[in-house]
Short mmCIF file of C-alpha atoms and ligand atoms in Angstrom, two decimals:
data_model
loop_
_atom_site.label_atom_id
_atom_site.label_comp_id
_atom_site.label_asym_id
_atom_site.label_seq_id
_atom_site.Cartn_x
_atom_site.Cartn_y
_atom_site.Cartn_z
CA MET A 1 -8.66 52.54 -41.85
CA THR A 2 -11.68 50.78 -40.43
CA LEU A 3 -12.07 49.22 -37.01
CA VAL A 4 -13.37 45.93 -38.37
CA ARG A 5 -11.70 43.37 -40.63
CA LYS A 6 -11.41 44.51 -44.27
CA ASN A 7 -13.83 41.88 -45.55
CA ILE A 8 -16.48 43.04 -43.06
CA ALA A 9 -16.07 46.70 -44.04
CA ALA A 10 -16.28 45.73 -47.72
CA MET A 11 -19.38 43.52 -47.50
CA GLN A 12 -23.01 44.59 -47.85
CA GLY A 13 -24.58 42.63 -45.01
CA TYR A 14 -27.51 40.28 -45.54
CA VAL A 15 -30.87 41.99 -45.94
CA PRO A 16 -33.69 39.72 -44.72
CA GLY A 17 -37.17 39.96 -46.21
CA GLU A 18 -39.19 42.85 -44.83
CA GLN A 19 -40.83 42.27 -41.44
CA PRO A 20 -43.05 45.35 -41.41
CA ARG A 21 -44.38 46.88 -38.20
CA GLY A 22 -47.49 48.98 -38.10
CA ARG A 23 -49.50 48.34 -41.25
CA GLU A 24 -51.06 44.89 -41.58
CA TYR A 25 -50.01 43.27 -44.84
CA VAL A 26 -51.02 40.05 -46.49
CA LYS A 27 -47.53 38.76 -45.89
CA LEU A 28 -46.26 36.42 -48.60
CA ASN A 29 -42.60 37.47 -48.69
CA THR A 30 -40.57 35.31 -46.30
CA ASN A 31 -42.01 31.81 -46.71
CA GLU A 32 -43.53 31.68 -43.26
CA ASN A 33 -46.24 29.11 -42.65
CA PRO A 34 -49.71 30.72 -42.69
CA TYR A 35 -51.00 28.32 -40.03
CA PRO A 36 -50.14 28.39 -36.31
CA CYS A 37 -47.86 25.78 -34.80
CA SER A 38 -49.16 22.80 -32.84
CA PRO A 39 -50.81 23.74 -29.51
CA ALA A 40 -48.41 21.21 -27.95
CA VAL A 41 -45.59 23.70 -28.59
CA LYS A 42 -47.14 26.35 -26.36
CA ALA A 43 -47.85 23.77 -23.66
CA ALA A 44 -44.24 22.55 -23.71
CA ILE A 45 -42.85 26.09 -23.54
CA GLY A 46 -45.24 26.85 -20.67
CA ARG A 47 -43.94 23.85 -18.73
CA VAL A 48 -40.35 25.09 -19.13
CA CYS A 49 -41.34 28.56 -17.88
CA THR A 50 -43.15 27.08 -14.89
CA ALA A 51 -40.11 24.99 -13.99
CA GLY A 52 -38.00 28.17 -14.18
CA LEU A 53 -35.32 29.56 -16.46
CA GLN A 54 -32.49 29.93 -13.95
CA ARG A 55 -30.58 26.91 -15.28
CA TYR A 56 -28.64 26.68 -18.55
CA PRO A 57 -30.27 24.54 -21.24
CA ASP A 58 -29.01 21.14 -22.38
CA PRO A 59 -26.05 22.16 -24.62
CA GLN A 60 -26.73 19.20 -26.95
CA ALA A 61 -30.55 19.46 -27.14
CA THR A 62 -30.60 15.71 -26.45
CA GLU A 63 -34.38 15.47 -26.14
CA PHE A 64 -34.84 16.90 -29.62
CA ARG A 65 -32.11 14.79 -31.20
CA GLU A 66 -33.61 11.58 -29.78
CA ARG A 67 -37.02 12.37 -31.27
CA ALA A 68 -35.58 13.49 -34.60
CA ALA A 69 -33.51 10.29 -34.84
CA GLU A 70 -36.69 8.23 -34.28
CA LEU A 71 -38.62 10.25 -36.83
CA PHE A 72 -35.96 9.89 -39.54
CA GLN A 73 -35.23 6.20 -38.90
CA LYS A 74 -37.23 5.18 -41.96
CA ARG A 75 -35.37 7.56 -44.25
CA LEU A 76 -31.93 6.92 -42.75
CA PRO A 77 -31.80 3.60 -40.81
CA ALA A 78 -28.32 4.26 -39.38
CA ILE A 79 -29.34 7.50 -37.69
CA THR A 80 -28.84 7.95 -33.92
CA PRO A 81 -28.79 11.21 -31.91
CA ASP A 82 -25.05 11.63 -32.53
CA TRP A 83 -25.79 12.14 -36.26
CA ILE A 84 -27.57 15.41 -35.40
CA LEU A 85 -26.42 18.86 -34.33
CA CYS A 86 -29.00 21.52 -33.45
CA GLY A 87 -28.86 25.24 -34.10
CA ASN A 88 -30.58 28.54 -33.42
CA GLY A 89 -32.40 28.24 -36.73
CA SER A 90 -30.76 26.53 -39.67
CA ASP A 91 -28.94 29.80 -40.40
CA ASP A 92 -26.92 29.10 -37.23
CA VAL A 93 -26.16 25.63 -38.58
CA LEU A 94 -24.94 27.18 -41.86
CA THR A 95 -22.64 29.48 -39.89
CA ILE A 96 -21.25 26.58 -37.85
CA VAL A 97 -20.62 24.54 -41.00
CA THR A 98 -18.91 27.46 -42.76
CA ARG A 99 -16.69 28.22 -39.78
CA SER A 100 -15.78 24.54 -39.48
CA PHE A 101 -14.67 23.98 -43.07
CA VAL A 102 -13.65 27.31 -44.57
CA ASP A 103 -10.60 29.48 -43.88
CA SER A 104 -10.08 33.01 -45.14
CA GLY A 105 -8.83 32.83 -48.72
CA ASP A 106 -10.67 29.54 -49.32
CA VAL A 107 -13.51 29.08 -51.79
CA ILE A 108 -17.20 28.35 -51.15
CA ARG A 109 -19.23 27.27 -54.17
CA PHE A 110 -22.98 27.59 -54.64
CA PRO A 111 -25.46 27.99 -57.50
CA ARG A 112 -27.17 31.10 -58.82
CA PRO A 113 -29.90 32.07 -58.27
CA SER A 114 -30.10 30.72 -54.73
CA TYR A 115 -30.22 31.66 -51.04
CA VAL A 116 -28.56 35.08 -50.79
CA LEU A 117 -27.18 34.33 -47.30
CA TYR A 118 -24.55 32.00 -48.82
CA GLU A 119 -22.74 35.00 -50.26
CA THR A 120 -22.86 36.70 -46.85
CA LEU A 121 -21.39 33.64 -45.12
CA ALA A 122 -18.48 33.64 -47.58
CA SER A 123 -17.86 37.37 -47.06
CA ILE A 124 -17.84 37.11 -43.26
CA GLN A 125 -15.36 34.26 -43.46
CA GLY A 126 -13.11 36.19 -45.84
CA ALA A 127 -13.66 33.43 -48.39
CA THR A 128 -14.28 33.70 -52.11
CA ALA A 129 -17.78 32.90 -53.37
CA GLU A 130 -17.71 30.90 -56.57
CA VAL A 131 -21.11 31.12 -58.17
CA VAL A 132 -22.27 28.56 -60.74
CA ASP A 133 -25.39 29.31 -62.74
CA PHE A 134 -28.12 26.71 -62.86
CA GLU A 135 -28.65 25.20 -66.31
CA PRO A 136 -31.83 26.26 -68.15
CA ASP A 137 -33.54 23.06 -66.86
CA TRP A 138 -32.47 23.90 -63.25
CA SER A 139 -29.91 21.11 -63.07
CA LEU A 140 -26.24 21.77 -62.30
CA GLY A 141 -23.56 21.11 -64.90
CA GLU A 142 -19.94 20.07 -64.59
CA ARG A 143 -18.81 23.50 -63.48
CA PHE A 144 -20.40 22.82 -60.11
CA THR A 145 -18.03 19.92 -59.45
CA ALA A 146 -14.94 21.29 -61.22
CA PRO A 147 -11.66 20.96 -59.31
CA ASN A 148 -10.34 23.99 -57.43
CA ASP A 149 -7.47 23.76 -54.95
CA ARG A 150 -9.03 26.19 -52.52
CA LEU A 151 -12.56 24.81 -52.67
CA ARG A 152 -13.63 23.78 -49.14
CA LEU A 153 -17.43 23.76 -49.14
CA ALA A 154 -20.32 23.56 -51.60
CA LEU A 155 -23.82 24.70 -50.64
CA LEU A 156 -26.99 23.55 -52.36
CA ALA A 157 -30.47 24.65 -51.35
CA ASN A 158 -32.68 21.72 -52.38
CA PRO A 159 -35.50 22.52 -53.04
CA ASN A 160 -33.90 25.73 -54.18
CA SER A 161 -34.99 29.22 -53.28
CA PRO A 162 -36.16 31.29 -55.12
CA SER A 163 -36.92 28.80 -57.93
CA GLY A 164 -38.67 26.08 -55.90
CA THR A 165 -36.97 23.53 -58.14
CA MET A 166 -35.32 20.37 -56.91
CA ILE A 167 -32.37 18.29 -58.00
CA PRO A 168 -33.28 14.60 -57.52
CA PRO A 169 -31.35 12.76 -54.75
CA GLU A 170 -29.59 10.49 -57.30
CA ALA A 171 -28.18 13.55 -59.07
CA VAL A 172 -27.19 15.15 -55.76
CA ALA A 173 -25.35 11.93 -54.86
CA ARG A 174 -23.41 12.20 -58.14
CA LEU A 175 -22.54 15.85 -57.46
CA ALA A 176 -21.34 14.96 -53.95
CA ALA A 177 -19.20 12.10 -55.27
CA ALA A 178 -17.62 14.34 -57.91
CA LEU A 179 -16.98 17.31 -55.61
CA PRO A 180 -13.56 17.60 -54.00
CA CYS A 181 -15.11 19.06 -50.79
CA PRO A 182 -18.07 18.59 -48.44
CA LEU A 183 -21.56 19.36 -49.77
CA LEU A 184 -24.17 20.87 -47.49
CA VAL A 185 -27.66 20.17 -48.83
CA ASP A 186 -29.86 22.91 -47.35
CA GLU A 187 -33.25 21.22 -46.96
CA ALA A 188 -35.11 24.15 -45.39
CA TYR A 189 -38.00 23.31 -47.76
CA ALA A 190 -37.67 19.52 -48.05
CA ASP A 191 -40.84 18.92 -46.02
CA PHE A 192 -42.83 20.38 -48.93
CA ALA A 193 -41.08 18.23 -51.56
CA ASP A 194 -41.74 14.74 -52.85
CA ARG A 195 -38.25 13.52 -51.96
CA ASP A 196 -35.18 14.45 -49.90
CA CYS A 197 -31.46 13.71 -49.58
CA LEU A 198 -31.29 12.38 -46.01
CA SER A 199 -30.28 8.87 -47.05
CA LEU A 200 -27.20 10.24 -48.86
CA VAL A 201 -25.60 11.07 -45.51
CA ALA A 202 -25.08 7.36 -44.77
CA ASP A 203 -23.25 6.72 -48.04
CA ASN A 204 -20.91 9.70 -48.10
CA GLU A 205 -19.21 11.33 -45.09
CA ARG A 206 -18.93 14.54 -47.09
CA VAL A 207 -22.70 15.04 -47.33
CA LEU A 208 -24.45 17.12 -44.69
CA VAL A 209 -28.19 17.83 -44.71
CA SER A 210 -29.67 20.80 -42.86
CA ARG A 211 -33.30 21.25 -41.86
CA SER A 212 -35.36 24.05 -40.39
CA LEU A 213 -38.49 24.13 -38.22
CA SER A 214 -39.21 27.69 -39.37
CA LYS A 215 -41.32 26.92 -42.40
CA SER A 216 -42.88 23.46 -42.31
CA TYR A 217 -43.45 23.48 -38.53
CA SER A 218 -44.65 27.11 -38.33
CA LEU A 219 -41.85 28.09 -35.93
CA ALA A 220 -39.95 30.90 -37.68
CA GLY A 221 -40.29 32.97 -34.50
CA LEU A 222 -38.83 30.28 -32.23
CA ARG A 223 -35.54 29.71 -34.10
CA PHE A 224 -34.67 26.04 -34.43
CA GLY A 225 -32.84 24.04 -37.07
CA PHE A 226 -30.44 21.13 -37.27
CA VAL A 227 -27.92 19.37 -39.44
CA VAL A 228 -27.52 15.65 -40.09
CA GLY A 229 -24.10 14.18 -40.81
CA GLN A 230 -21.95 11.19 -39.94
CA PRO A 231 -21.06 11.18 -36.22
CA HIS A 232 -17.33 11.88 -36.69
CA VAL A 233 -18.20 15.00 -38.70
CA ILE A 234 -20.89 16.15 -36.24
CA GLU A 235 -18.33 15.73 -33.45
CA GLN A 236 -16.10 18.29 -35.15
CA LEU A 237 -18.95 20.75 -35.78
CA ASN A 238 -19.82 20.52 -32.08
CA LYS A 239 -16.53 22.20 -31.20
CA VAL A 240 -17.45 25.23 -33.28
CA LYS A 241 -20.97 25.97 -32.07
CA ASP A 242 -21.73 28.24 -29.12
CA SER A 243 -22.11 26.11 -25.99
CA TYR A 244 -25.75 27.07 -25.49
CA ASN A 245 -26.82 27.92 -29.01
CA CYS A 246 -30.37 26.62 -28.46
CA ASP A 247 -32.33 27.90 -25.48
CA ALA A 248 -34.55 25.81 -23.21
CA LEU A 249 -37.78 27.19 -24.70
CA SER A 250 -36.85 26.45 -28.29
CA ILE A 251 -35.61 22.94 -27.50
CA ALA A 252 -38.89 22.09 -25.74
CA GLY A 253 -41.01 23.78 -28.41
CA ALA A 254 -39.20 22.19 -31.33
CA THR A 255 -39.42 18.73 -29.74
CA ALA A 256 -43.17 19.12 -29.17
CA ALA A 257 -43.63 20.29 -32.76
CA LEU A 258 -41.81 17.25 -34.12
CA ASP A 259 -43.95 15.00 -31.93
CA ASP A 260 -47.21 16.33 -33.38
CA GLN A 261 -46.93 14.78 -36.83
CA ARG A 262 -50.70 14.94 -37.36
CA HIS A 263 -50.66 18.72 -37.08
CA PHE A 264 -47.63 18.90 -39.35
CA GLN A 265 -49.15 16.65 -42.02
CA ARG A 266 -52.44 18.50 -42.02
CA ASN A 267 -50.80 21.90 -42.58
CA ARG A 268 -48.45 20.45 -45.15
CA ALA A 269 -51.34 19.01 -47.15
CA ALA A 270 -53.19 22.34 -47.05
CA ILE A 271 -50.12 24.22 -48.29
CA LEU A 272 -49.48 21.76 -51.13
CA ALA A 273 -53.10 22.09 -52.29
CA THR A 274 -52.94 25.90 -52.17
CA ARG A 275 -49.59 25.82 -53.99
CA GLU A 276 -51.16 24.07 -56.97
CA ARG A 277 -54.04 26.54 -57.02
CA LEU A 278 -51.68 29.53 -56.79
CA ALA A 279 -49.42 28.30 -59.61
CA GLY A 280 -52.41 27.50 -61.82
CA ASP A 281 -54.08 30.87 -61.28
CA LEU A 282 -50.80 32.78 -61.81
CA ARG A 283 -50.45 31.01 -65.16
CA LYS A 284 -53.99 32.01 -66.06
CA LEU A 285 -52.89 35.61 -65.43
CA GLY A 286 -50.08 35.11 -67.95
CA PHE A 287 -47.23 34.49 -65.52
CA GLU A 288 -44.43 32.07 -66.29
CA CYS A 289 -44.35 29.97 -63.19
CA ILE A 290 -42.09 27.00 -62.46
CA ASP A 291 -43.47 23.88 -60.76
CA SER A 292 -42.54 24.25 -57.11
CA GLN A 293 -41.42 21.66 -54.57
CA ALA A 294 -41.44 24.26 -51.79
CA ASN A 295 -43.94 26.54 -50.00
CA PHE A 296 -43.51 29.36 -52.51
CA VAL A 297 -43.63 29.87 -56.25
CA TRP A 298 -41.24 31.79 -58.48
CA CYS A 299 -42.79 33.68 -61.35
CA ARG A 300 -42.20 36.28 -64.01
CA HIS A 301 -44.58 37.95 -66.39
CA PRO A 302 -43.55 38.32 -70.06
CA ARG A 303 -45.19 41.75 -70.35
CA HIS A 304 -44.96 43.25 -66.85
CA ALA A 305 -41.66 44.03 -65.10
CA ALA A 306 -41.35 42.37 -61.69
CA ARG A 307 -40.25 45.34 -59.59
CA PRO A 308 -43.22 47.63 -60.34
CA LEU A 309 -45.56 44.69 -59.74
CA TYR A 310 -43.96 44.14 -56.34
CA GLU A 311 -44.31 47.85 -55.51
CA GLN A 312 -47.92 48.05 -56.64
CA LEU A 313 -48.80 44.94 -54.68
CA LYS A 314 -47.15 46.43 -51.60
CA ALA A 315 -49.14 49.65 -52.03
CA ALA A 316 -52.24 47.46 -52.22
CA GLY A 317 -51.32 45.75 -48.92
CA VAL A 318 -49.79 42.54 -50.26
CA LEU A 319 -46.10 41.82 -49.60
CA VAL A 320 -44.27 39.43 -51.93
CA ARG A 321 -40.50 39.09 -52.39
CA TYR A 322 -38.90 40.88 -55.32
CA MET A 323 -35.59 39.20 -56.07
CA SER A 324 -32.92 40.42 -58.45
CA TYR A 325 -29.64 38.63 -59.13
CA ALA A 326 -26.97 40.76 -60.79
CA GLY A 327 -26.11 39.23 -64.16
CA TRP A 328 -28.95 36.74 -63.99
CA GLY A 329 -32.35 38.43 -63.82
CA ASP A 330 -35.26 39.06 -61.50
CA GLY A 331 -38.73 37.85 -60.59
CA LEU A 332 -41.26 37.50 -57.80
CA ARG A 333 -41.13 34.86 -55.11
CA ILE A 334 -44.56 34.40 -53.61
CA THR A 335 -45.11 32.41 -50.41
CA VAL A 336 -47.98 29.92 -50.39
CA GLY A 337 -50.21 31.48 -47.74
CA SER A 338 -53.69 30.46 -46.65
CA ASP A 339 -56.39 30.21 -49.32
CA ASP A 340 -57.75 33.57 -48.16
CA GLN A 341 -54.36 35.28 -48.45
CA VAL A 342 -53.73 33.79 -51.86
CA GLY A 343 -57.22 34.87 -52.89
CA VAL A 344 -56.43 38.49 -51.99
CA LEU A 345 -53.12 38.35 -53.87
CA LEU A 346 -54.72 36.95 -57.02
CA GLU A 347 -57.52 39.50 -56.93
CA LYS A 348 -55.05 42.42 -56.59
CA LEU A 349 -52.85 41.01 -59.34
CA GLY A 350 -55.87 40.60 -61.60
CA THR A 351 -56.71 44.30 -61.10
CA LEU A 352 -53.10 45.42 -61.64
CA LEU A 353 -52.69 43.46 -64.87
CA ALA A 354 -56.10 44.44 -66.33
C1 PLP B 401 -35.48 30.07 -44.54
C2 PLP B 401 -34.22 29.43 -45.03
C3 PLP B 401 -33.22 29.02 -44.16
C4 PLP B 401 -33.16 29.45 -42.72
O1 PLP B 401 -34.06 28.96 -41.91
P1 PLP B 401 -34.01 29.26 -40.36
O2 PLP B 401 -34.13 27.90 -39.77
O3 PLP B 401 -35.19 30.14 -40.11
O4 PLP B 401 -32.72 29.92 -40.00
C5 PLP B 401 -32.14 28.32 -44.65
N1 PLP B 401 -32.02 28.07 -45.97
C6 PLP B 401 -32.94 28.48 -46.85
C7 PLP B 401 -32.76 28.17 -48.29
C8 PLP B 401 -34.06 29.18 -46.41
O5 PLP B 401 -34.94 29.63 -47.28
#
């Protein structure tokens, strides 16, 4: 007998990437942005503090939704603030979506290898996770859209983590049309990609697109994300979220970050340039490395096992993410840091492989 529900007792619990205290690492393991956020964020948070924190925040984060709707107008002409729901990070949005669509005993479908949290969300809900392997070319075959009476939600990280690969929007539209349930396209990394799936939301009420300010806007510590969907769907999700799921500081900070597009574009361009350098130099070291549309690269070495490499790098002061998927395989996911950080990584790897 346990005190908690059976599915909770039986599950592992999500293990986030290490956030070490004490020793200073070159930290390339959780896809954080190496550059600081816009100074406008700190100014906006300071103004909120000065005004005082005794009042509850705006439960709908209206200020943020208005700015986001303006920003995405070009990608999705129909968008207005009521197409957007904000969350305490996009992980909160994923929880709200799961709780809205999925009952215990239902099925959630997602690809492998992908974001490990999806499995956790299914376990908490008492739902069954149906995992569909990516094809060798990182597309998704017919199994991903196969009928299943209990299927209630499909999740697709696009660009995907840990592979950094991307399914083109036209193909995602076909998957969504063929699926018998809603599809959440998790676009935590879309700001680093050439394309995105925002426009699909207008054509299909069953498509939801989630975004995060953690990576591309350098705000992992602030916690802010959002989901875009048709207003009648967003209205339902609104009933499920905590009333005050975003605090006054994060709403003000996230809005200021979105407003400073120059800062965003500059950091983005730097990361994309470093990404190409990192992938190229890893290949020179003999790694197999997939072209990435995100702020990390996924690689494996034909002659060196991934886990010992991860451990030796850690001992040398460089943290990368070792990922292993039961029944699939393993590899290293390396965040695109600053040029200096990437330089240290490559130098240590060069020594280890020599
Ligand atoms: C980082 C990440 C998230 C979560 O982002 P937060 O906004 O920090 O909660 C969601 N999905 C994927 C695939 C991620 O890598």
